[in-house]
Amino acid sequence: MEALQMIQSMVLIRYGGHLWVPLIGIWGAISYSLLMVLSQ
């Protein structure tokens, strides 16, 4: 669960503190992070 919270925090920071994390939910945060890693 700590890793999930880290990802959630990174996404929140990336979007400047906007409400994207609550909107997309934790699975959206994981999917987005995976896409960012794969696209690099």
JSON list of N, CA and C in Angstrom, two decimals:
[
{"chain": "A", "resi": 1, "resn": "MET", "atom": "N", "xyz": [0.83, -1.21, 0.00]},
{"chain": "A", "resi": 1, "resn": "MET", "atom": "CA", "xyz": [0.00, 0.00, 0.00]},
{"chain": "A", "resi": 1, "resn": "MET", "atom": "C", "xyz": [0.86, 1.26, 0.00]},
{"chain": "A", "resi": 2, "resn": "GLU", "atom": "N", "xyz": [2.04, 1.18, 0.58]},
{"chain": "A", "resi": 2, "resn": "GLU", "atom": "CA", "xyz": [2.91, 2.35, 0.60]},
{"chain": "A", "resi": 2, "resn": "GLU", "atom": "C", "xyz": [3.31, 2.76, -0.81]},
{"chain": "A", "resi": 3, "resn": "ALA", "atom": "N", "xyz": [3.57, 1.77, -1.68]},
{"chain": "A", "resi": 3, "resn": "ALA", "atom": "CA", "xyz": [3.93, 2.07, -3.06]},
{"chain": "A", "resi": 3, "resn": "ALA", "atom": "C", "xyz": [2.78, 2.76, -3.78]},
{"chain": "A", "resi": 4, "resn": "LEU", "atom": "N", "xyz": [1.55, 2.30, -3.52]},
{"chain": "A", "resi": 4, "resn": "LEU", "atom": "CA", "xyz": [0.40, 2.93, -4.15]},
{"chain": "A", "resi": 4, "resn": "LEU", "atom": "C", "xyz": [0.25, 4.38, -3.71]},
{"chain": "A", "resi": 5, "resn": "GLN", "atom": "N", "xyz": [0.50, 4.64, -2.43]},
{"chain": "A", "resi": 5, "resn": "GLN", "atom": "CA", "xyz": [0.42, 6.01, -1.92]},
{"chain": "A", "resi": 5, "resn": "GLN", "atom": "C", "xyz": [1.51, 6.88, -2.54]},
{"chain": "A", "resi": 6, "resn": "MET", "atom": "N", "xyz": [2.70, 6.31, -2.76]},
{"chain": "A", "resi": 6, "resn": "MET", "atom": "CA", "xyz": [3.78, 7.06, -3.40]},
{"chain": "A", "resi": 6, "resn": "MET", "atom": "C", "xyz": [3.39, 7.45, -4.81]},
{"chain": "A", "resi": 7, "resn": "ILE", "atom": "N", "xyz": [2.82, 6.50, -5.56]},
{"chain": "A", "resi": 7, "resn": "ILE", "atom": "CA", "xyz": [2.38, 6.78, -6.93]},
{"chain": "A", "resi": 7, "resn": "ILE", "atom": "C", "xyz": [1.31, 7.86, -6.92]},
{"chain": "A", "resi": 8, "resn": "GLN", "atom": "N", "xyz": [0.37, 7.73, -6.01]},
{"chain": "A", "resi": 8, "resn": "GLN", "atom": "CA", "xyz": [-0.71, 8.71, -5.90]},
{"chain": "A", "resi": 8, "resn": "GLN", "atom": "C", "xyz": [-0.14, 10.10, -5.62]},
{"chain": "A", "resi": 9, "resn": "SER", "atom": "N", "xyz": [0.84, 10.18, -4.73]},
{"chain": "A", "resi": 9, "resn": "SER", "atom": "CA", "xyz": [1.46, 11.46, -4.40]},
{"chain": "A", "resi": 9, "resn": "SER", "atom": "C", "xyz": [2.21, 12.03, -5.60]},
{"chain": "A", "resi": 10, "resn": "MET", "atom": "N", "xyz": [2.92, 11.18, -6.35]},
{"chain": "A", "resi": 10, "resn": "MET", "atom": "CA", "xyz": [3.66, 11.64, -7.51]},
{"chain": "A", "resi": 10, "resn": "MET", "atom": "C", "xyz": [2.72, 12.20, -8.57]},
{"chain": "A", "resi": 11, "resn": "VAL", "atom": "N", "xyz": [1.60, 11.52, -8.79]},
{"chain": "A", "resi": 11, "resn": "VAL", "atom": "CA", "xyz": [0.63, 12.00, -9.76]},
{"chain": "A", "resi": 11, "resn": "VAL", "atom": "C", "xyz": [0.05, 13.33, -9.30]},
{"chain": "A", "resi": 12, "resn": "LEU", "atom": "N", "xyz": [-0.26, 13.44, -8.02]},
{"chain": "A", "resi": 12, "resn": "LEU", "atom": "CA", "xyz": [-0.82, 14.67, -7.47]},
{"chain": "A", "resi": 12, "resn": "LEU", "atom": "C", "xyz": [0.16, 15.83, -7.66]},
{"chain": "A", "resi": 13, "resn": "ILE", "atom": "N", "xyz": [1.45, 15.58, -7.40]},
{"chain": "A", "resi": 13, "resn": "ILE", "atom": "CA", "xyz": [2.47, 16.61, -7.57]},
{"chain": "A", "resi": 13, "resn": "ILE", "atom": "C", "xyz": [2.60, 16.98, -9.04]},
{"chain": "A", "resi": 14, "resn": "ARG", "atom": "N", "xyz": [2.60, 15.99, -9.92]},
{"chain": "A", "resi": 14, "resn": "ARG", "atom": "CA", "xyz": [2.76, 16.22, -11.35]},
{"chain": "A", "resi": 14, "resn": "ARG", "atom": "C", "xyz": [1.69, 17.16, -11.87]},
{"chain": "A", "resi": 15, "resn": "TYR", "atom": "N", "xyz": [0.48, 17.04, -11.37]},
{"chain": "A", "resi": 15, "resn": "TYR", "atom": "CA", "xyz": [-0.62, 17.87, -11.82]},
{"chain": "A", "resi": 15, "resn": "TYR", "atom": "C", "xyz": [-0.80, 19.13, -10.98]},
{"chain": "A", "resi": 16, "resn": "GLY", "atom": "N", "xyz": [0.21, 19.48, -10.21]},
{"chain": "A", "resi": 16, "resn": "GLY", "atom": "CA", "xyz": [0.18, 20.73, -9.47]},
{"chain": "A", "resi": 16, "resn": "GLY", "atom": "C", "xyz": [-0.87, 20.76, -8.37]},
{"chain": "A", "resi": 17, "resn": "GLY", "atom": "N", "xyz": [-1.26, 19.61, -7.85]},
{"chain": "A", "resi": 17, "resn": "GLY", "atom": "CA", "xyz": [-2.20, 19.57, -6.75]},
{"chain": "A", "resi": 17, "resn": "GLY", "atom": "C", "xyz": [-3.65, 19.64, -7.17]},
{"chain": "A", "resi": 18, "resn": "HIS", "atom": "N", "xyz": [-3.93, 19.52, -8.47]},
{"chain": "A", "resi": 18, "resn": "HIS", "atom": "CA", "xyz": [-5.31, 19.50, -8.91]},
{"chain": "A", "resi": 18, "resn": "HIS", "atom": "C", "xyz": [-5.98, 18.20, -8.48]},
{"chain": "A", "resi": 19, "resn": "LEU", "atom": "N", "xyz": [-7.28, 18.09, -8.71]},
{"chain": "A", "resi": 19, "resn": "LEU", "atom": "CA", "xyz": [-8.04, 16.96, -8.17]},
{"chain": "A", "resi": 19, "resn": "LEU", "atom": "C", "xyz": [-8.05, 15.75, -9.11]},
{"chain": "A", "resi": 20, "resn": "TRP", "atom": "N", "xyz": [-6.98, 15.58, -9.89]},
{"chain": "A", "resi": 20, "resn": "TRP", "atom": "CA", "xyz": [-6.95, 14.46, -10.84]},
{"chain": "A", "resi": 20, "resn": "TRP", "atom": "C", "xyz": [-6.92, 13.12, -10.13]},
{"chain": "A", "resi": 21, "resn": "VAL", "atom": "N", "xyz": [-6.19, 13.01, -9.03]},
{"chain": "A", "resi": 21, "resn": "VAL", "atom": "CA", "xyz": [-6.07, 11.71, -8.35]},
{"chain": "A", "resi": 21, "resn": "VAL", "atom": "C", "xyz": [-7.43, 11.22, -7.83]},
{"chain": "A", "resi": 22, "resn": "PRO", "atom": "N", "xyz": [-8.20, 12.05, -7.11]},
{"chain": "A", "resi": 22, "resn": "PRO", "atom": "CA", "xyz": [-9.53, 11.57, -6.69]},
{"chain": "A", "resi": 22, "resn": "PRO", "atom": "C", "xyz": [-10.43, 11.24, -7.87]},
{"chain": "A", "resi": 23, "resn": "LEU", "atom": "N", "xyz": [-10.30, 11.99, -8.97]},
{"chain": "A", "resi": 23, "resn": "LEU", "atom": "CA", "xyz": [-11.18, 11.76, -10.12]},
{"chain": "A", "resi": 23, "resn": "LEU", "atom": "C", "xyz": [-10.87, 10.44, -10.81]},
{"chain": "A", "resi": 24, "resn": "ILE", "atom": "N", "xyz": [-9.60, 10.17, -11.06]},
{"chain": "A", "resi": 24, "resn": "ILE", "atom": "CA", "xyz": [-9.24, 8.96, -11.80]},
{"chain": "A", "resi": 24, "resn": "ILE", "atom": "C", "xyz": [-9.14, 7.75, -10.89]},
{"chain": "A", "resi": 25, "resn": "GLY", "atom": "N", "xyz": [-8.96, 7.99, -9.60]},
{"chain": "A", "resi": 25, "resn": "GLY", "atom": "CA", "xyz": [-8.85, 6.88, -8.66]},
{"chain": "A", "resi": 25, "resn": "GLY", "atom": "C", "xyz": [-7.46, 6.27, -8.67]},
{"chain": "A", "resi": 26, "resn": "ILE", "atom": "N", "xyz": [-7.24, 5.34, -7.75]},
{"chain": "A", "resi": 26, "resn": "ILE", "atom": "CA", "xyz": [-5.92, 4.76, -7.57]},
{"chain": "A", "resi": 26, "resn": "ILE", "atom": "C", "xyz": [-5.52, 3.91, -8.77]},
{"chain": "A", "resi": 27, "resn": "TRP", "atom": "N", "xyz": [-6.46, 3.20, -9.39]},
{"chain": "A", "resi": 27, "resn": "TRP", "atom": "CA", "xyz": [-6.10, 2.37, -10.55]},
{"chain": "A", "resi": 27, "resn": "TRP", "atom": "C", "xyz": [-5.74, 3.24, -11.74]},
{"chain": "A", "resi": 28, "resn": "GLY", "atom": "N", "xyz": [-6.40, 4.38, -11.87]},
{"chain": "A", "resi": 28, "resn": "GLY", "atom": "CA", "xyz": [-6.03, 5.32, -12.92]},
{"chain": "A", "resi": 28, "resn": "GLY", "atom": "C", "xyz": [-4.62, 5.84, -12.72]},
{"chain": "A", "resi": 29, "resn": "ALA", "atom": "N", "xyz": [-4.26, 6.10, -11.47]},
{"chain": "A", "resi": 29, "resn": "ALA", "atom": "CA", "xyz": [-2.91, 6.56, -11.15]},
{"chain": "A", "resi": 29, "resn": "ALA", "atom": "C", "xyz": [-1.88, 5.51, -11.53]},
{"chain": "A", "resi": 30, "resn": "ILE", "atom": "N", "xyz": [-2.18, 4.25, -11.22]},
{"chain": "A", "resi": 30, "resn": "ILE", "atom": "CA", "xyz": [-1.25, 3.17, -11.56]},
{"chain": "A", "resi": 30, "resn": "ILE", "atom": "C", "xyz": [-1.14, 3.04, -13.07]},
{"chain": "A", "resi": 31, "resn": "SER", "atom": "N", "xyz": [-2.25, 3.06, -13.77]},
{"chain": "A", "resi": 31, "resn": "SER", "atom": "CA", "xyz": [-2.23, 2.92, -15.23]},
{"chain": "A", "resi": 31, "resn": "SER", "atom": "C", "xyz": [-1.45, 4.07, -15.86]},
{"chain": "A", "resi": 32, "resn": "TYR", "atom": "N", "xyz": [-1.68, 5.29, -15.39]},
{"chain": "A", "resi": 32, "resn": "TYR", "atom": "CA", "xyz": [-0.97, 6.44, -15.93]},
{"chain": "A", "resi": 32, "resn": "TYR", "atom": "C", "xyz": [0.53, 6.32, -15.69]},
{"chain": "A", "resi": 33, "resn": "SER", "atom": "N", "xyz": [0.92, 5.91, -14.49]},
{"chain": "A", "resi": 33, "resn": "SER", "atom": "CA", "xyz": [2.33, 5.75, -14.18]},
{"chain": "A", "resi": 33, "resn": "SER", "atom": "C", "xyz": [2.97, 4.70, -15.07]},
{"chain": "A", "resi": 34, "resn": "LEU", "atom": "N", "xyz": [2.27, 3.58, -15.30]},
{"chain": "A", "resi": 34, "resn": "LEU", "atom": "CA", "xyz": [2.80, 2.55, -16.18]},
{"chain": "A", "resi": 34, "resn": "LEU", "atom": "C", "xyz": [2.95, 3.08, -17.60]},
{"chain": "A", "resi": 35, "resn": "LEU", "atom": "N", "xyz": [1.99, 3.85, -18.07]},
{"chain": "A", "resi": 35, "resn": "LEU", "atom": "CA", "xyz": [2.08, 4.41, -19.42]},
{"chain": "A", "resi": 35, "resn": "LEU", "atom": "C", "xyz": [3.27, 5.36, -19.53]},
{"chain": "A", "resi": 36, "resn": "MET", "atom": "N", "xyz": [3.50, 6.16, -18.50]},
{"chain": "A", "resi": 36, "resn": "MET", "atom": "CA", "xyz": [4.63, 7.09, -18.52]},
{"chain": "A", "resi": 36, "resn": "MET", "atom": "C", "xyz": [5.95, 6.33, -18.56]},
{"chain": "A", "resi": 37, "resn": "VAL", "atom": "N", "xyz": [6.05, 5.24, -17.80]},
{"chain": "A", "resi": 37, "resn": "VAL", "atom": "CA", "xyz": [7.28, 4.44, -17.80]},
{"chain": "A", "resi": 37, "resn": "VAL", "atom": "C", "xyz": [7.49, 3.80, -19.16]},
{"chain": "A", "resi": 38, "resn": "LEU", "atom": "N", "xyz": [6.43, 3.25, -19.73]},
{"chain": "A", "resi": 38, "resn": "LEU", "atom": "CA", "xyz": [6.55, 2.56, -21.02]},
{"chain": "A", "resi": 38, "resn": "LEU", "atom": "C", "xyz": [6.84, 3.52, -22.16]},
{"chain": "A", "resi": 39, "resn": "SER", "atom": "N", "xyz": [6.40, 4.77, -22.04]},
{"chain": "A", "resi": 39, "resn": "SER", "atom": "CA", "xyz": [6.58, 5.73, -23.14]},
{"chain": "A", "resi": 39, "resn": "SER", "atom": "C", "xyz": [7.96, 6.36, -23.15]},
{"chain": "A", "resi": 40, "resn": "GLN", "atom": "N", "xyz": [8.74, 6.15, -22.09]},
{"chain": "A", "resi": 40, "resn": "GLN", "atom": "CA", "xyz": [10.07, 6.76, -22.03]},
{"chain": "A", "resi": 40, "resn": "GLN", "atom": "C", "xyz": [11.09, 5.96, -22.81]}
]
